[in-house]
CSV table of C-alpha atoms in Angstrom, one decimal:
chain,number,residue,atom,x,y,z
A,289,MET,CA,-8.3,-27.7,0.7
A,290,THR,CA,-8.5,-24.0,0.5
A,291,GLN,CA,-11.8,-22.2,0.9
A,292,SER,CA,-12.5,-19.3,-1.4
A,293,ILE,CA,-14.9,-16.7,0.0
A,294,SER,CA,-16.7,-14.0,-1.8
A,295,LEU,CA,-16.4,-10.6,-0.1
A,296,LYS,CA,-18.1,-7.4,-0.6
A,297,VAL,CA,-15.7,-4.5,-1.3
A,298,PRO,CA,-16.2,-2.4,1.8
A,299,GLU,CA,-16.7,1.4,1.5
A,300,GLU,CA,-13.3,1.9,3.2
A,301,LEU,CA,-11.7,0.3,0.2
A,302,ALA,CA,-14.1,1.3,-2.6
A,303,HIS,CA,-11.9,2.9,-5.3
A,304,HIS,CA,-12.3,2.2,-9.0
A,305,LEU,CA,-8.6,1.8,-9.6
A,306,PHE,CA,-8.3,-1.1,-7.2
A,307,PHE,CA,-11.8,-2.5,-7.1
A,308,PRO,CA,-13.8,-1.9,-10.3
A,309,GLU,CA,-16.3,-4.6,-9.1
A,310,LYS,CA,-18.4,-4.6,-6.0
A,311,GLU,CA,-17.2,-8.0,-4.9
A,312,THR,CA,-14.0,-10.0,-4.8
A,313,ILE,CA,-12.9,-13.5,-4.0
A,314,LEU,CA,-10.1,-14.5,-1.6
A,315,GLU,CA,-8.8,-17.8,-0.3
A,316,LYS,CA,-9.3,-17.3,3.5
A,317,GLU,CA,-6.6,-19.7,4.7
A,318,ARG,CA,-3.9,-17.9,2.8
A,319,TYR,CA,-4.3,-14.8,5.0
A,320,ALA,CA,-4.3,-16.5,8.4
A,321,GLY,CA,-0.6,-15.5,8.8
A,322,TRP,CA,2.2,-13.6,7.2
A,323,SER,CA,3.6,-14.5,3.8
A,324,GLU,CA,5.9,-12.5,1.5
A,325,THR,CA,4.1,-13.9,-1.6
A,326,ILE,CA,0.8,-12.2,-0.9
A,327,PRO,CA,-0.3,-9.4,-3.3
A,328,PHE,CA,-0.5,-6.6,-0.7
A,329,GLU,CA,-1.4,-4.1,-3.3
A,330,ALA,CA,-4.9,-5.7,-3.5
A,331,PHE,CA,-5.4,-5.0,0.3
A,332,PRO,CA,-6.4,-8.6,1.1
A,333,TYR,CA,-5.9,-8.3,4.9
A,334,GLU,CA,-8.0,-5.1,4.9
A,335,LEU,CA,-10.7,-6.8,2.8
A,336,LEU,CA,-11.0,-9.5,5.4
A,337,TYR,CA,-10.8,-7.1,8.3
A,338,TYR,CA,-13.5,-4.7,7.0
A,339,ASN,CA,-15.7,-7.7,6.3
A,340,ASN,CA,-15.3,-9.0,9.9
A,341,VAL,CA,-13.5,-12.2,8.8
A,342,GLU,CA,-10.8,-13.3,11.3
A,343,ALA,CA,-7.3,-13.1,9.7
A,344,TYR,CA,-3.8,-11.8,10.4
A,345,ALA,CA,-3.7,-8.0,11.0
A,346,PRO,CA,-0.2,-7.0,9.7
A,347,TRP,CA,-0.8,-3.3,10.6
A,348,THR,CA,-0.5,-4.2,14.2
A,349,LYS,CA,3.1,-5.1,13.5
A,350,GLY,CA,3.2,-2.8,10.5
A,351,ALA,CA,6.6,-1.2,10.9
A,352,MET,CA,8.1,-4.7,10.9
A,353,HIS,CA,6.6,-5.4,7.5
A,354,VAL,CA,7.2,-2.0,5.8
A,355,LYS,CA,10.8,-2.9,4.9
A,356,GLU,CA,9.5,-5.8,2.8
A,357,LEU,CA,7.0,-3.5,1.1
A,358,LEU,CA,9.8,-1.1,0.2
A,359,GLU,CA,11.9,-3.9,-1.2
A,360,ARG,CA,9.0,-5.0,-3.4
A,361,TRP,CA,8.6,-1.5,-4.7
A,362,LYS,CA,12.3,-1.5,-5.9
A,363,GLY,CA,11.5,-4.3,-8.3
A,364,ILE,CA,8.3,-2.6,-9.6
A,365,ASP,CA,10.2,0.7,-9.9
A,366,SER,CA,12.9,-0.8,-12.1
A,367,GLU,CA,10.2,-2.4,-14.4
A,368,CYS,CA,8.3,0.9,-14.7
A,369,SER,CA,11.5,2.8,-15.4
A,370,LEU,CA,12.3,0.4,-18.2
A,371,LEU,CA,8.8,0.5,-19.7
A,372,PHE,CA,8.7,4.3,-19.6
A,373,SER,CA,12.2,4.6,-21.1
A,374,GLU,CA,11.0,2.4,-24.0
A,375,ARG,CA,7.9,4.6,-24.4
A,376,LYS,CA,5.6,1.7,-23.4
A,377,ALA,CA,3.5,3.8,-21.0
A,378,GLY,CA,0.4,1.8,-21.9
A,379,GLN,CA,1.9,-1.3,-20.3
A,380,THR,CA,2.6,0.4,-16.9
A,381,LEU,CA,-0.9,0.6,-15.5
A,382,GLY,CA,-0.8,-2.8,-13.7
A,383,LEU,CA,2.7,-2.0,-12.2
A,384,MET,CA,1.6,1.5,-11.2
A,385,LYS,CA,-1.5,0.1,-9.5
A,386,GLN,CA,0.8,-2.4,-7.6
A,387,GLY,CA,3.2,0.5,-6.6
A,388,ILE,CA,0.4,2.8,-5.5
A,389,GLY,CA,-1.1,-0.1,-3.4
A,390,LEU,CA,2.3,-0.9,-1.9
A,391,PHE,CA,2.8,2.8,-1.0
A,392,LEU,CA,-0.6,3.2,0.7
A,393,THR,CA,-0.1,-0.1,2.5
A,394,ALA,CA,3.4,0.9,3.8
A,395,VAL,CA,2.1,4.3,5.0
A,396,PHE,CA,-1.0,3.0,6.8
A,397,TRP,CA,0.7,0.0,8.3
A,398,MET,CA,3.6,2.0,9.6
A,399,HIS,CA,1.1,4.1,11.5
A,400,GLY,CA,-0.6,0.9,12.8
A,401,GLN,CA,-3.8,1.3,10.7
A,402,PRO,CA,-5.4,-0.8,8.0
A,403,VAL,CA,-5.5,0.9,4.6
A,404,ALA,CA,-8.6,3.0,4.1
A,405,LEU,CA,-9.1,4.6,0.6
A,406,ASN,CA,-12.2,6.6,1.4
A,407,ASP,CA,-11.3,10.2,2.0
A,408,ILE,CA,-7.5,9.6,2.1
A,409,ARG,CA,-6.9,13.2,3.1
A,410,CYS,CA,-8.8,12.8,6.4
A,411,GLN,CA,-7.4,9.3,7.0
A,412,ILE,CA,-3.7,10.4,6.8
A,413,GLN,CA,-4.1,13.7,8.6
A,414,PRO,CA,-3.1,12.3,12.1
A,415,PHE,CA,-0.1,10.4,10.6
A,416,LYS,CA,3.3,11.9,11.7
A,417,SER,CA,5.8,10.2,9.4
A,418,ILE,CA,4.6,11.0,5.8
A,419,PRO,CA,6.1,12.8,2.8
A,420,VAL,CA,5.3,16.5,2.4
A,421,ASN,CA,2.1,17.2,0.4
A,422,MET,CA,1.4,13.5,0.2
A,423,ASP,CA,-2.4,14.0,-0.2
A,424,GLU,CA,-2.1,16.3,-3.2
A,425,ARG,CA,0.5,14.2,-4.9
A,426,LEU,CA,-1.5,11.0,-4.3
A,427,SER,CA,-4.6,12.7,-5.8
A,428,PHE,CA,-2.6,13.5,-8.9
A,429,ILE,CA,-1.2,9.9,-9.1
A,430,LEU,CA,-4.6,8.3,-8.6
A,431,ALA,CA,-6.2,10.4,-11.3
A,432,ARG,CA,-3.6,9.5,-13.9
A,433,PRO,CA,-1.8,6.3,-12.8
A,434,ALA,CA,-0.2,5.3,-16.1
A,435,PHE,CA,1.4,8.7,-16.8
A,436,PHE,CA,5.1,9.2,-16.6
A,437,HIS,CA,4.7,12.2,-14.2
A,438,SER,CA,2.6,10.0,-11.9
A,439,TYR,CA,5.4,7.4,-11.9
A,440,ARG,CA,8.0,10.1,-11.0
A,441,GLN,CA,5.8,11.4,-8.2
A,442,LEU,CA,5.2,7.9,-6.9
A,443,SER,CA,9.0,7.2,-7.0
A,444,GLU,CA,9.7,10.4,-5.1
A,445,LEU,CA,7.0,9.6,-2.5
A,446,PHE,CA,8.6,6.2,-1.9
A,447,ARG,CA,12.1,7.8,-1.6
A,448,GLU,CA,10.8,10.4,0.9
A,449,PHE,CA,8.8,7.8,2.8
A,450,GLU,CA,11.7,5.5,3.1
A,451,LYS,CA,13.6,8.3,4.9
A,452,GLN,CA,10.6,8.8,7.2
A,453,TYR,CA,10.6,5.1,7.8
A,454,VAL,CA,14.3,5.0,8.8
A,455,LYS,CA,13.8,7.9,11.1
A,456,PHE,CA,10.7,6.3,12.6
A,457,MET,CA,12.6,3.0,13.3
A,458,ILE,CA,15.6,4.8,14.8
A,459,LYS,CA,13.3,6.9,17.0
A,460,ASN,CA,11.4,3.8,18.2
A,461,LYS,CA,14.6,1.9,18.9
A,462,ASN,CA,15.9,4.8,21.0
A,463,SER,CA,12.6,5.2,22.9
A,464,GLN,CA,12.6,1.4,23.7
A,465,LYS,CA,16.2,1.7,25.1
A,466,ASN,CA,15.1,4.6,27.4
A,467,VAL,CA,12.2,2.6,28.9
């Protein structure tokens, strides 16, 4: 039997796009380990972490999971592209929210950190492998998530981030060989 727990949305994750309510409900057992079926864009592992509930911490092995996040984006990207080409922008908000969540998750996890939405600019400042002007572009996307231009920016951010990720993985593989 799975146990559902009610969690307060911590200040680190308080953002109206992702958490319009002050509380959310999660099934605790589902997050004891890794599963590709988990909706990462809702930051469930981070919700548990910031509420001091013991659970798997994927950012400790983040670079390992980033590839899966990038693959998941490709499906969302093609759905968004189709909807925008059919001029159905109003139907893209949910997909864009998922895409933005996946992007933030990938960036933070690759740098070994849980996602923190409060003051993103300060949070990402120490990160080495991120796209150019990411903070300004993210601000634009978060302010207008269902706009076509936001989708294009998010798509570009993913494309640039994927290159950074590949470089990061090659660099880490080489540094492990030299040890």
